[in-house]
Amino acid sequence: MRWKRVVWAGWLAPALGGCHTPGAPGVPELPSGGLVAHTQAAIEHRIRADAREAWKAVRAEYPRRCFTAEFHDGFLDGYADHLDRGGDGTPPPTPPLRYTRHARYFTPEGHVLLKDYFLGFKYGADVAVATGQRQFLTVPVLVPDGGSAALADVVTPAAPPTPPSDRAAPLPQPLPPPNAVPKSDQPAAPPGPSLSKFPESVAPAALPVSLPVPRLPEPPAAVPTLPAHVPTPPVTDDLPLFRPDHDAPMPMPVVHPDPTR
């Protein structure tokens, strides 16, 4: 039995060996590439949150435009596609699987809703371009002036030799002592009051940086406008406001509560 233990020890030694430095106690160790994946997931989560905030801004800017739920989903996907992958607003060739799995989209009304998704995708990318946030999600690369041509070795021509002279070289002037202050005949001025608005012991706080608010592009012309008799819905309403055929809804009767109840 002892020789079996020796064989097992020989097999397990390479697997258990190697250089391994344990991390700090209480901190979970990430596998290879785990930190990159965690950072990418955090960026994608922030982009989706920014897309939802941009959608609220669109609803606040155009409260009487009739957006459907499919347009809303396409807007979020197009906005995130531009910021995350640099998309130019070209919709995908096929709708997402969440649409093709339902039979309700394989009808004339369903095809109209799918077109709304593609319209929202393109419009979401346009809004993302207007924000200018894509430049902050890329790694800046320093390129010298002139492109790759500036990286080539530049040969500096040698200076012509100086002809000899019969005159003796001038003696070097002695250097002044370090931290020497030149003398002045005028008396020193008395210290005046401080012109700073802040005490000397208190440093002024940094001023907040105000970024320009971009102008939102207008929604596509295919998105209809609510009729005059339909009240303006709240901004937080993400439900479809029109039926798939984009017909104007019938006016709803106003029901007043009974004060006797």
Tab-separated table of N, CA and C in Angstrom, residues 9-72:
chain	number	residue	atom	x	y	z
A	9	ALA	N	1.325	10.567	-4.721
A	9	ALA	CA	2.027	11.807	-4.402
A	9	ALA	C	2.776	12.349	-5.609
A	10	GLY	N	3.343	11.436	-6.422
A	10	GLY	CA	4.035	11.886	-7.630
A	10	GLY	C	3.093	12.468	-8.658
A	11	TRP	N	1.872	11.935	-8.746
A	11	TRP	CA	0.894	12.473	-9.695
A	11	TRP	C	0.339	13.821	-9.251
A	12	LEU	N	0.138	13.994	-7.944
A	12	LEU	CA	-0.484	15.219	-7.447
A	12	LEU	C	0.505	16.346	-7.228
A	13	ALA	N	1.791	16.054	-7.199
A	13	ALA	CA	2.774	17.111	-6.950
A	13	ALA	C	2.756	18.195	-8.011
A	14	PRO	N	2.720	17.876	-9.331
A	14	PRO	CA	2.669	18.975	-10.313
A	14	PRO	C	1.404	19.803	-10.225
A	15	ALA	N	0.274	19.163	-9.870
A	15	ALA	CA	-0.983	19.911	-9.813
A	15	ALA	C	-1.039	20.844	-8.620
A	16	LEU	N	-0.424	20.384	-7.488
A	16	LEU	CA	-0.466	21.200	-6.281
A	16	LEU	C	0.691	22.175	-6.194
A	17	GLY	N	1.669	22.049	-7.053
A	17	GLY	CA	2.828	22.925	-7.009
A	17	GLY	C	2.591	24.199	-7.776
A	18	GLY	N	3.676	24.928	-8.015
A	18	GLY	CA	3.592	26.178	-8.765
A	18	GLY	C	3.649	27.373	-7.847
A	19	CYS	N	3.795	28.524	-8.477
A	19	CYS	CA	3.886	29.778	-7.726
A	19	CYS	C	2.495	30.327	-7.519
A	20	HIS	N	2.109	30.518	-6.317
A	20	HIS	CA	0.787	31.052	-6.000
A	20	HIS	C	0.931	31.973	-4.817
A	21	THR	N	0.512	33.193	-4.985
A	21	THR	CA	0.563	34.184	-3.917
A	21	THR	C	-0.843	34.455	-3.434
A	22	PRO	N	-1.185	34.087	-2.229
A	22	PRO	CA	-2.548	34.327	-1.748
A	22	PRO	C	-2.802	35.803	-1.598
A	23	GLY	N	-4.058	36.195	-1.818
A	23	GLY	CA	-4.442	37.589	-1.704
A	23	GLY	C	-4.658	37.983	-0.266
A	24	ALA	N	-5.156	39.179	-0.087
A	24	ALA	CA	-5.405	39.681	1.252
A	24	ALA	C	-6.540	38.898	1.891
A	25	PRO	N	-6.484	38.706	3.193
A	25	PRO	CA	-7.568	37.964	3.847
A	25	PRO	C	-8.889	38.690	3.732
A	26	GLY	N	-9.926	37.947	3.404
A	26	GLY	CA	-11.257	38.521	3.268
A	26	GLY	C	-11.567	39.065	1.904
A	27	VAL	N	-10.588	39.092	0.973
A	27	VAL	CA	-10.801	39.610	-0.375
A	27	VAL	C	-10.891	38.432	-1.327
A	28	PRO	N	-11.990	38.250	-2.047
A	28	PRO	CA	-12.101	37.112	-2.969
A	28	PRO	C	-11.144	37.270	-4.128
A	29	GLU	N	-10.521	36.166	-4.523
A	29	GLU	CA	-9.592	36.174	-5.637
A	29	GLU	C	-10.357	35.960	-6.932
A	30	LEU	N	-10.069	36.785	-7.931
A	30	LEU	CA	-10.719	36.683	-9.224
A	30	LEU	C	-9.891	35.813	-10.137
A	31	PRO	N	-10.518	35.021	-10.985
A	31	PRO	CA	-9.759	34.220	-11.938
A	31	PRO	C	-9.129	35.099	-12.999
A	32	SER	N	-8.390	34.457	-13.907
A	32	SER	CA	-7.721	35.195	-14.970
A	32	SER	C	-8.754	35.906	-15.832
A	33	GLY	N	-8.601	37.220	-15.976
A	33	GLY	CA	-9.563	38.009	-16.736
A	33	GLY	C	-10.815	38.362	-15.969
A	34	GLY	N	-10.918	37.957	-14.707
A	34	GLY	CA	-12.125	38.264	-13.947
A	34	GLY	C	-12.286	39.739	-13.661
A	35	LEU	N	-11.160	40.428	-13.422
A	35	LEU	CA	-11.244	41.860	-13.148
A	35	LEU	C	-11.704	42.622	-14.381
A	36	VAL	N	-11.223	42.205	-15.559
A	36	VAL	CA	-11.647	42.858	-16.798
A	36	VAL	C	-13.136	42.631	-17.037
A	37	ALA	N	-13.596	41.398	-16.811
A	37	ALA	CA	-15.018	41.108	-16.996
A	37	ALA	C	-15.871	41.888	-16.003
A	38	HIS	N	-15.379	42.028	-14.774
A	38	HIS	CA	-16.135	42.795	-13.774
A	38	HIS	C	-16.223	44.265	-14.177
A	39	THR	N	-15.124	44.828	-14.687
A	39	THR	CA	-15.141	46.221	-15.136
A	39	THR	C	-16.077	46.409	-16.319
A	40	GLN	N	-16.047	45.463	-17.267
A	40	GLN	CA	-16.924	45.563	-18.427
A	40	GLN	C	-18.387	45.485	-18.014
A	41	ALA	N	-18.705	44.610	-17.062
A	41	ALA	CA	-20.087	44.508	-16.592
A	41	ALA	C	-20.522	45.794	-15.900
A	42	ALA	N	-19.626	46.415	-15.145
A	42	ALA	CA	-19.974	47.673	-14.481
A	42	ALA	C	-20.218	48.785	-15.498
A	43	ILE	N	-19.413	48.821	-16.567
A	43	ILE	CA	-19.604	49.844	-17.595
A	43	ILE	C	-20.926	49.628	-18.324
A	44	GLU	N	-21.243	48.370	-18.654
A	44	GLU	CA	-22.507	48.087	-19.332
A	44	GLU	C	-23.698	48.453	-18.452
A	45	HIS	N	-23.589	48.189	-17.162
A	45	HIS	CA	-24.680	48.557	-16.244
A	45	HIS	C	-24.862	50.073	-16.208
A	46	ARG	N	-23.767	50.823	-16.203
A	46	ARG	CA	-23.871	52.281	-16.192
A	46	ARG	C	-24.440	52.809	-17.507
A	47	ILE	N	-24.078	52.164	-18.622
A	47	ILE	CA	-24.597	52.602	-19.918
A	47	ILE	C	-26.101	52.396	-19.986
A	48	ARG	N	-26.584	51.256	-19.487
A	48	ARG	CA	-28.033	51.019	-19.494
A	48	ARG	C	-28.749	52.023	-18.599
A	49	ALA	N	-28.133	52.384	-17.481
A	49	ALA	CA	-28.741	53.403	-16.620
A	49	ALA	C	-28.768	54.762	-17.318
A	50	ASP	N	-27.697	55.095	-18.042
A	50	ASP	CA	-27.692	56.353	-18.797
A	50	ASP	C	-28.738	56.337	-19.905
A	51	ALA	N	-28.952	55.172	-20.514
A	51	ALA	CA	-29.966	55.072	-21.569
A	51	ALA	C	-31.358	55.329	-21.008
A	52	ARG	N	-31.631	54.817	-19.809
A	52	ARG	CA	-32.945	55.068	-19.201
A	52	ARG	C	-33.120	56.543	-18.846
A	53	GLU	N	-32.043	57.186	-18.386
A	53	GLU	CA	-32.138	58.617	-18.102
A	53	GLU	C	-32.339	59.415	-19.387
A	54	ALA	N	-31.688	58.998	-20.468
A	54	ALA	CA	-31.885	59.688	-21.746
A	54	ALA	C	-33.311	59.512	-22.248
A	55	TRP	N	-33.899	58.339	-22.011
A	55	TRP	CA	-35.283	58.124	-22.426
A	55	TRP	C	-36.227	59.046	-21.665
A	56	LYS	N	-35.972	59.239	-20.373
A	56	LYS	CA	-36.798	60.172	-19.603
A	56	LYS	C	-36.657	61.597	-20.143
A	57	ALA	N	-35.444	61.955	-20.561
A	57	ALA	CA	-35.257	63.288	-21.135
A	57	ALA	C	-36.016	63.437	-22.450
A	58	VAL	N	-36.062	62.371	-23.247
A	58	VAL	CA	-36.819	62.419	-24.505
A	58	VAL	C	-38.306	62.559	-24.220
A	59	ARG	N	-38.812	61.810	-23.249
A	59	ARG	CA	-40.230	61.911	-22.904
A	59	ARG	C	-40.570	63.293	-22.370
A	60	ALA	N	-39.639	63.892	-21.609
A	60	ALA	CA	-39.895	65.238	-21.098
A	60	ALA	C	-39.822	66.286	-22.201
A	61	GLU	N	-38.960	66.074	-23.206
A	61	GLU	CA	-38.822	67.033	-24.295
A	61	GLU	C	-39.966	66.917	-25.294
A	62	TYR	N	-40.435	65.700	-25.537
A	62	TYR	CA	-41.519	65.464	-26.503
A	62	TYR	C	-42.618	64.654	-25.816
A	63	PRO	N	-43.365	65.271	-24.903
A	63	PRO	CA	-44.348	64.502	-24.132
A	63	PRO	C	-45.560	64.066	-24.943
A	64	ARG	N	-45.823	64.664	-26.087
A	64	ARG	CA	-47.023	64.339	-26.848
A	64	ARG	C	-46.719	63.471	-28.071
A	65	ARG	N	-45.526	62.936	-28.151
A	65	ARG	CA	-45.232	61.983	-29.209
A	65	ARG	C	-45.622	60.586	-28.746
A	66	CYS	N	-46.168	59.794	-29.662
A	66	CYS	CA	-46.737	58.483	-29.330
A	66	CYS	C	-45.672	57.406	-29.493
A	67	PHE	N	-45.016	57.058	-28.417
A	67	PHE	CA	-44.006	56.013	-28.425
A	67	PHE	C	-44.622	54.703	-27.952
A	68	THR	N	-44.218	53.617	-28.563
A	68	THR	CA	-44.667	52.297	-28.147
A	68	THR	C	-43.598	51.641	-27.285
A	69	ALA	N	-43.978	50.530	-26.662
A	69	ALA	CA	-43.015	49.796	-25.840
A	69	ALA	C	-41.873	49.250	-26.683
A	70	GLU	N	-42.157	48.859	-27.924
A	70	GLU	CA	-41.097	48.367	-28.807
A	70	GLU	C	-40.135	49.495	-29.187
A	71	PHE	N	-40.666	50.681	-29.421
A	71	PHE	CA	-39.798	51.832	-29.694
A	71	PHE	C	-38.910	52.117	-28.487
A	72	HIS	N	-39.481	52.005	-27.298
A	72	HIS	CA	-38.714	52.218	-26.067
A	72	HIS	C	-37.580	51.206	-25.948
